[in-house]
Structures are given as structure tokens and as C-alpha cells.
XYZ file of C-alpha atoms in Angstrom:
380
model
C -15.407 12.725 11.322
C -12.115 11.581 12.808
C -10.495 8.628 11.080
C -7.548 6.570 12.278
C -4.463 6.196 10.061
C -4.654 3.474 7.404
C -1.409 1.843 8.442
C -0.611 -0.240 5.378
C -1.412 2.513 2.898
C 0.618 5.035 4.885
C 3.589 2.671 5.093
C 3.430 2.012 1.366
C 3.024 5.638 0.325
C 5.883 6.641 2.613
C 8.412 4.110 1.351
C 7.377 2.558 -1.986
C 9.094 5.283 -4.022
C 12.124 5.433 -1.742
C 13.210 1.796 -1.502
C 15.159 0.116 -4.276
C 12.642 -2.726 -4.512
C 8.935 -2.388 -3.774
C 7.556 -5.864 -3.091
C 4.533 -4.591 -1.191
C 2.437 -4.413 -4.371
C -0.642 -6.574 -4.803
C -1.361 -6.708 -8.549
C 0.582 -7.921 -11.568
C 2.976 -5.596 -13.343
C 0.830 -3.003 -15.101
C -0.404 -3.035 -18.664
C 0.836 -0.234 -20.923
C -1.237 2.069 -23.121
C 0.497 0.515 -26.110
C -0.722 -2.941 -25.097
C -4.236 -1.581 -24.731
C -3.830 0.055 -28.136
C -3.279 -3.428 -29.568
C -6.642 -4.382 -28.009
C -8.498 -1.542 -29.674
C -7.848 1.552 -27.564
C -7.803 4.505 -29.977
C -4.840 6.445 -28.658
C -5.167 9.140 -31.350
C -8.744 9.726 -30.252
C -7.541 10.126 -26.679
C -4.945 12.679 -27.787
C -7.727 14.699 -29.436
C -10.149 14.406 -26.509
C -10.988 17.675 -24.679
C -10.129 17.177 -21.024
C -13.535 18.026 -19.625
C -15.665 16.274 -17.039
C -16.912 12.768 -17.636
C -20.326 11.492 -16.570
C -20.190 11.401 -12.781
C -21.512 7.873 -12.292
C -19.682 6.480 -15.323
C -20.622 6.796 -18.972
C -23.542 4.751 -20.227
C -21.286 2.769 -22.626
C -18.982 1.760 -19.769
C -21.839 0.842 -17.425
C -23.527 -1.162 -20.172
C -20.252 -2.976 -20.869
C -19.895 -3.775 -17.169
C -23.511 -4.934 -16.923
C -22.712 -7.756 -19.359
C -20.281 -9.161 -16.765
C -23.033 -9.393 -14.135
C -26.074 -11.315 -15.429
C -29.326 -9.574 -14.656
C -27.672 -6.205 -14.079
C -28.401 -3.073 -16.086
C -26.545 0.218 -16.301
C -28.718 1.465 -13.422
C -27.294 -1.242 -11.133
C -23.754 0.129 -11.615
C -21.816 3.124 -10.294
C -18.313 3.762 -11.668
C -15.842 5.022 -9.088
C -12.249 6.110 -8.666
C -10.915 2.657 -7.858
C -12.418 -0.158 -5.793
C -11.414 1.666 -2.613
C -13.757 4.533 -3.430
C -16.509 2.050 -4.242
C -16.151 0.522 -0.776
C -15.948 3.950 0.856
C -19.109 5.216 -0.844
C -21.018 2.185 0.382
C -19.973 2.891 3.961
C -21.034 6.522 3.648
C -24.328 5.582 2.048
C -25.379 2.725 4.305
C -23.827 3.093 7.767
C -25.108 5.120 10.687
C -23.753 5.582 14.198
C -24.485 2.501 16.277
C -24.587 0.092 13.336
C -22.396 -3.004 13.326
C -20.141 -4.292 10.555
C -18.888 -7.873 10.258
C -15.398 -7.864 8.757
C -13.433 -10.829 7.442
C -9.753 -11.029 8.439
C -7.108 -11.198 7.153
C -8.103 -8.548 4.664
C -7.438 -5.192 3.103
C -8.079 -3.120 6.212
C -10.115 -0.272 4.729
C -13.281 -1.615 6.335
C -11.617 -1.652 9.709
C -11.104 2.105 9.743
C -13.925 3.642 7.691
C -16.948 2.194 9.581
C -15.369 3.039 12.934
C -14.950 6.661 11.809
C -18.698 6.739 11.139
C -19.535 5.512 14.625
C -20.136 1.875 13.704
C -18.780 -1.105 15.612
C -16.617 -3.592 13.700
C -16.778 -7.290 14.600
C -14.243 -9.600 12.959
C -14.424 -13.204 11.827
C -11.284 -15.020 10.797
C -10.120 -17.262 8.014
C -8.046 -20.010 9.663
C -4.737 -20.951 8.012
C -4.628 -24.237 9.906
C -7.956 -25.131 8.270
C -6.896 -24.179 4.761
C -8.183 -20.614 5.157
C -11.697 -21.852 5.967
C -14.030 -19.390 7.688
C -14.258 -19.702 11.464
C -18.003 -20.259 11.463
C -18.416 -19.751 15.187
C -16.880 -16.297 14.911
C -18.936 -15.623 11.795
C -22.229 -16.445 13.535
C -21.342 -14.121 16.400
C -20.140 -11.307 14.139
C -23.192 -11.376 11.862
C -26.086 -10.675 14.203
C -29.379 -8.772 14.302
C -27.525 -5.456 14.701
C -25.282 -6.032 11.661
C -25.807 -3.589 8.821
C -22.935 -4.640 6.539
C -20.787 -7.749 6.079
C -17.545 -7.145 4.195
C -15.306 -9.801 2.658
C -12.917 -10.154 -0.251
C -13.196 -13.174 -2.544
C -10.659 -14.198 -3.767
C -9.261 -13.083 -0.467
C -6.705 -10.325 -0.098
C -4.136 -11.266 1.225
C -4.331 -15.087 1.535
C -5.292 -15.751 -2.085
C -7.910 -18.253 -0.893
C -11.303 -18.737 -2.549
C -14.556 -19.503 -0.753
C -16.328 -22.732 -1.636
C -19.831 -22.651 -3.095
C -21.130 -24.012 0.208
C -19.390 -21.258 2.173
C -20.769 -18.586 -0.158
C -24.307 -19.895 0.270
C -23.934 -20.053 4.054
C -22.722 -16.437 4.176
C -25.560 -15.172 1.984
C -28.173 -17.112 3.951
C -26.954 -15.575 7.202
C -27.056 -12.056 5.734
C -30.616 -12.614 4.554
C -31.617 -13.971 7.949
C -30.403 -10.905 9.858
C -31.172 -8.340 7.138
C -27.553 -7.316 6.492
C -26.046 -6.225 3.203
C -23.120 -8.305 1.950
C -20.315 -6.338 0.282
C -18.247 -8.781 -1.753
C -14.999 -7.178 -2.911
C -14.206 -9.229 -6.019
C -11.285 -7.224 -7.362
C -9.161 -10.403 -7.628
C -11.731 -12.319 -9.669
C -9.918 -13.201 -12.892
C -6.525 -13.481 -11.167
C -6.836 -17.222 -10.535
C -3.520 -19.016 -10.967
C -4.492 -22.614 -11.722
C -8.100 -22.965 -10.553
C -11.308 -22.107 -12.381
C -12.767 -18.579 -12.398
C -14.097 -17.607 -8.985
C -17.902 -17.402 -9.023
C -19.367 -14.002 -8.198
C -21.707 -13.408 -5.285
C -23.769 -11.289 -7.667
C -27.273 -12.655 -8.127
C -27.292 -14.822 -5.003
C -29.517 -12.393 -3.087
C -30.946 -8.898 -3.286
C -28.777 -8.165 -0.219
C -25.570 -8.678 -2.266
C -23.421 -5.751 -3.419
C -20.277 -6.395 -5.462
C -17.305 -4.057 -5.756
C -14.428 -4.504 -8.181
C -12.083 -2.606 -10.460
C -9.195 -2.635 -12.900
C -6.315 -2.588 -10.446
C -5.648 -6.299 -9.753
C -6.806 -8.979 -12.211
C -6.822 -6.487 -15.097
C -3.356 -5.109 -14.299
C -4.439 -1.476 -14.751
C -4.211 0.251 -11.346
C -3.093 3.635 -12.607
C -6.347 4.706 -14.276
C -8.175 4.367 -10.907
C -11.398 2.817 -12.165
C -13.622 0.721 -9.921
C -17.322 0.013 -9.699
C -20.270 -0.909 -7.518
C -22.876 -3.424 -8.669
C -25.897 -3.460 -6.414
C -29.587 -2.804 -5.904
C -30.620 0.313 -7.802
C -31.666 2.166 -4.643
C -28.248 1.537 -3.048
C -26.439 2.621 -6.210
C -28.469 5.845 -6.336
C -27.535 6.621 -2.744
C -23.862 5.989 -3.516
C -24.116 8.372 -6.478
C -25.426 11.023 -4.071
C -22.377 10.514 -1.861
C -20.129 10.576 -4.940
C -21.436 14.063 -5.785
C -19.970 15.306 -2.502
C -16.659 13.454 -2.779
C -14.786 13.186 -6.085
C -17.836 13.928 -8.315
C -16.843 11.417 -10.983
C -14.158 9.311 -12.632
C -11.558 10.604 -15.057
C -12.722 10.986 -18.660
C -9.719 9.255 -20.227
C -9.853 6.511 -17.587
C -13.471 5.832 -18.561
C -12.361 5.391 -22.195
C -9.567 3.032 -21.160
C -11.954 1.049 -18.961
C -14.385 0.402 -21.803
C -11.627 -1.262 -23.831
C -10.247 -3.137 -20.822
C -13.586 -4.626 -19.769
C -14.392 -5.607 -23.339
C -11.002 -7.371 -23.512
C -11.063 -8.775 -19.986
C -10.366 -12.362 -21.032
C -7.132 -11.307 -22.755
C -6.089 -9.343 -19.671
C -7.017 -12.200 -17.322
C -4.926 -14.567 -19.470
C -1.960 -12.189 -19.225
C -2.331 -12.074 -15.429
C -2.633 -15.845 -15.192
C 0.529 -16.364 -17.280
C 2.540 -13.975 -15.075
C 1.409 -15.671 -11.878
C 1.929 -19.188 -13.188
C 5.488 -18.254 -14.151
C 6.263 -16.685 -10.770
C 4.568 -19.030 -8.309
C 7.183 -21.851 -8.572
C 9.912 -19.276 -7.892
C 8.150 -18.187 -4.696
C 7.480 -21.763 -3.624
C 11.093 -22.847 -4.084
C 12.337 -19.755 -2.276
C 10.095 -20.349 0.734
C 11.194 -23.991 0.896
C 14.851 -22.934 0.834
C 14.439 -21.215 4.213
C 14.354 -24.506 6.067
C 10.879 -24.347 7.566
C 11.068 -20.771 8.808
C 8.129 -19.881 6.549
C 4.800 -21.654 6.285
C 3.946 -21.368 2.606
C 0.491 -22.081 1.197
C 0.209 -21.383 -2.502
C -2.490 -18.801 -3.226
C -5.336 -19.867 -5.474
C -5.637 -16.347 -6.870
C -3.952 -12.974 -6.678
C -0.462 -11.562 -7.060
C 0.563 -11.887 -3.432
C 1.728 -14.534 -0.989
C 0.846 -14.472 2.708
C 3.271 -16.539 4.772
C 3.481 -17.262 8.482
C 6.988 -17.129 9.928
C 8.313 -18.988 12.946
C 9.700 -16.323 15.239
C 8.389 -14.137 18.026
C 9.456 -10.898 16.334
C 6.584 -8.519 15.529
C 5.763 -8.486 11.823
C 6.183 -4.711 11.550
C 9.638 -4.905 13.135
C 10.644 -7.715 10.783
C 9.484 -5.786 7.715
C 11.238 -2.644 8.923
C 14.448 -4.628 9.313
C 14.121 -5.816 5.707
C 13.384 -2.304 4.485
C 16.274 -0.676 6.340
C 18.902 -3.358 5.682
C 17.917 -4.496 2.190
C 15.894 -1.568 0.768
C 12.990 -3.923 0.074
C 9.429 -3.086 1.127
C 6.999 -5.865 2.078
C 3.765 -5.810 4.096
C 3.572 -6.898 7.762
C 0.714 -9.134 8.791
C -0.160 -6.621 11.498
C -1.369 -4.307 8.709
C -3.665 -7.062 7.428
C -5.300 -8.043 10.689
C -3.049 -11.069 11.270
C 0.141 -10.864 13.326
C 3.021 -13.262 12.681
C 2.756 -13.127 8.874
C 4.377 -11.276 5.974
C 2.909 -10.508 2.548
C 5.229 -10.588 -0.472
C 4.459 -9.523 -4.040
C 4.148 -12.212 -6.699
C 3.388 -10.116 -9.776
C 6.716 -8.605 -10.881
C 9.155 -9.542 -13.608
C 10.998 -12.800 -12.795
C 14.405 -11.166 -12.426
C 12.961 -8.515 -10.102
C 11.181 -11.156 -8.041
C 14.291 -13.306 -7.668
C 16.494 -10.412 -6.560
C 13.907 -9.161 -4.102
C 13.490 -12.618 -2.603
C 17.277 -13.014 -2.357
C 17.495 -9.844 -0.286
C 14.540 -10.765 1.917
C 16.075 -14.185 2.572
C 19.200 -12.587 4.038
C 17.165 -11.037 6.843
C 14.840 -13.993 7.325
C 17.780 -16.388 7.601
C 19.363 -14.153 10.205
C 16.090 -13.954 12.126
C 15.725 -17.738 11.955
C 19.184 -18.164 13.496
C 18.410 -15.656 16.230
C 15.073 -17.312 16.985
C 16.740 -20.721 17.187
C 19.376 -19.356 19.550
C 16.752 -17.819 21.842
C 14.820 -21.075 21.920
C 17.989 -23.003 22.791
C 18.802 -20.612 25.628
C 15.288 -20.972 27.072
C 15.542 -24.764 26.859
């Protein structure tokens, strides 16, 4: 199995610990063990825990706690994984065969661009349109989701636009999957990270073709324990467990203990995330406006990231490299998200960190705006 480089992850892992300011992150600043201790995590018990293997598909207490979040689910509908990324990966391994087709929403986290292709599947994209308020391009969707489609993958709330699908759009997507016999993988890792709007409804329960993936890394603010999960039909979950046995075997024992407390206290953690994002969003909005129209800013409905279109012909990777080299700030180019001409900037840091990072980014964007204006004047 030959797999192409995952460009965004490679860029981040190469530079995030080298630059002075990493603004390529996508969750809120992480929760500490002490904060979780205040929510009931028994840290002394952890210190006395033998570091043996945990249950490979997640402990029964954790899966039962997660099942409460998804009405109608039982522990047998759930597989605990090492992060949401592994959940998505296991589903590809379990369900895809050479010659299958995958319908993939863009912009997005590009894992499902590379993994299905490595398995011999064809990936067909359908776009969210910024000029239509990040509405699905339904013509592209109808073409991408056809009789040969095995999986449809989307993120809702969307990574990286922060948009949320309407109830009508969700129903239309599910109906199409049922019509062609495709599974829908709904990556809901940002559910609970809504900034001002109501909680995003889950796709879970809308059809027996629906599979939900999620985890602790985004809305919960706990990326470091690497806990994710699959919620799906029991036969699909069993097949994913079989794949898990060949891959990482199971999640970390201490991470499983942390996850039980986190999921039980999810409303407290969601409230923490919401407060951080509500504090930071006006800072981002004012900053974007200060650049005199160079950036097209649409406030995200959910998530700790802002996707902004810029008005210049420079490639997004080149622009982000310029910012990294000149200002020691790392941000994500739209090219790594399936959408050229955009940049993605972190919204979840401490206010003073955010303001300094934005100040540095603005130096390069202002210079690029002047250069773009000059080039346009010369052409005119």
C-alpha cells in the first residue's frame, strides 16, 4: 500500500515545534490534568495504576458513557480509537475495496483524500461554496454520490470553514446515501465547539447508513490523550475492531480513564471552549477588518479556526511560507485543505498570544496587499 504524503500534517509536524508561534492549531488551548482533577479525575488512582494494556476496543465503562451521548446506541455500537483520525482510518480499511468510490466534501481535513486513494478507491469531491454562505454545491454532490459510491465523508461542523449544515441539508445528504446504498461518515469532532449558535445536531440516528466519528481533541480541548471513537452499525464496528487488532491494538489505559471523566463532564468542557472562542472571535474579526479588504472574513459558527480568502494571486503555500520564514508564525495554506486562495488561522489560543500572532501575520499580508495592488496597477 503506497500512500501519498499528508501535506498539512507533514508541514505542521515539521515546523510547529520550531516556529516561535504556532497558529496552525485547530482546537482550543488544552485542558490540564489539574482541571480534570477538579471535575472528578482521581489523579492519585492514576499514579497507582499499573501501566498494562487497556481493553482494545475501549473499556465497557467508557463505551457505556459514550453511548449516552448517542440515543439508541449501546456499548456494542462504539469502538474507542487513538484519536478521531484513527477512527476515520479504520473505517476506510474496513469498508473500502479497490474500485470503490468515495464522495469527499471540500474544504476539509484532507485525510480522506489520501487514505481511500491508497486503497485503490476513487475520490470524487463536492464543494462548500463560500459565496453561498458555505452551502453545499448540490450539483457536484449529486454527481459525486452515485451508484458506485461506497462512502461519503464530511465534517459537521466543518473543518476548516466552521460552517454548520442545515437540517434540510443533512436530510438531503442522508436521503441520497440511502438511495445509492452508501455509508455516510460524519466527522463530528467539532460538535460542542459552537461559538454563538445552538448545539449542532448529530447525524446519528438519521439512517442505518450513518457512521459518526468524534473525539476529545477539539470541542473537549484534550488532544494529547489521543482518544476518539466510532459510533455505527454493530457489524461495521466489529469489522473496525478487527482492523484495530492489526494496527494499534487499543487505546492507552490512562487515556481511557481520562476520557471517562471528560465525557461525563462534557457540558463543562464545552462551556469552557465556548467562552474561549467568544472571547477571541471579536479580536479576529477586528484584525481581518483592519487589513482593508485584503481578507474576506466570515465568522465561523463553530470551531477554533478561521478560514479566510485573500485577494492576491500568490499561492497559499507560498504566502504561508513567507509568514513562517519572516515572522516565525505557522498557519495553514488553503491548498492543504482542498481550497486554494485561502489561509486558516487558529482562534483558540490565549488572547495575548492571538494578538501577537495576528500582528506578525498582518505585516506580511499588508506587504502582499501592496504588491498585489502594484501588479494590478501595472497591468491596467
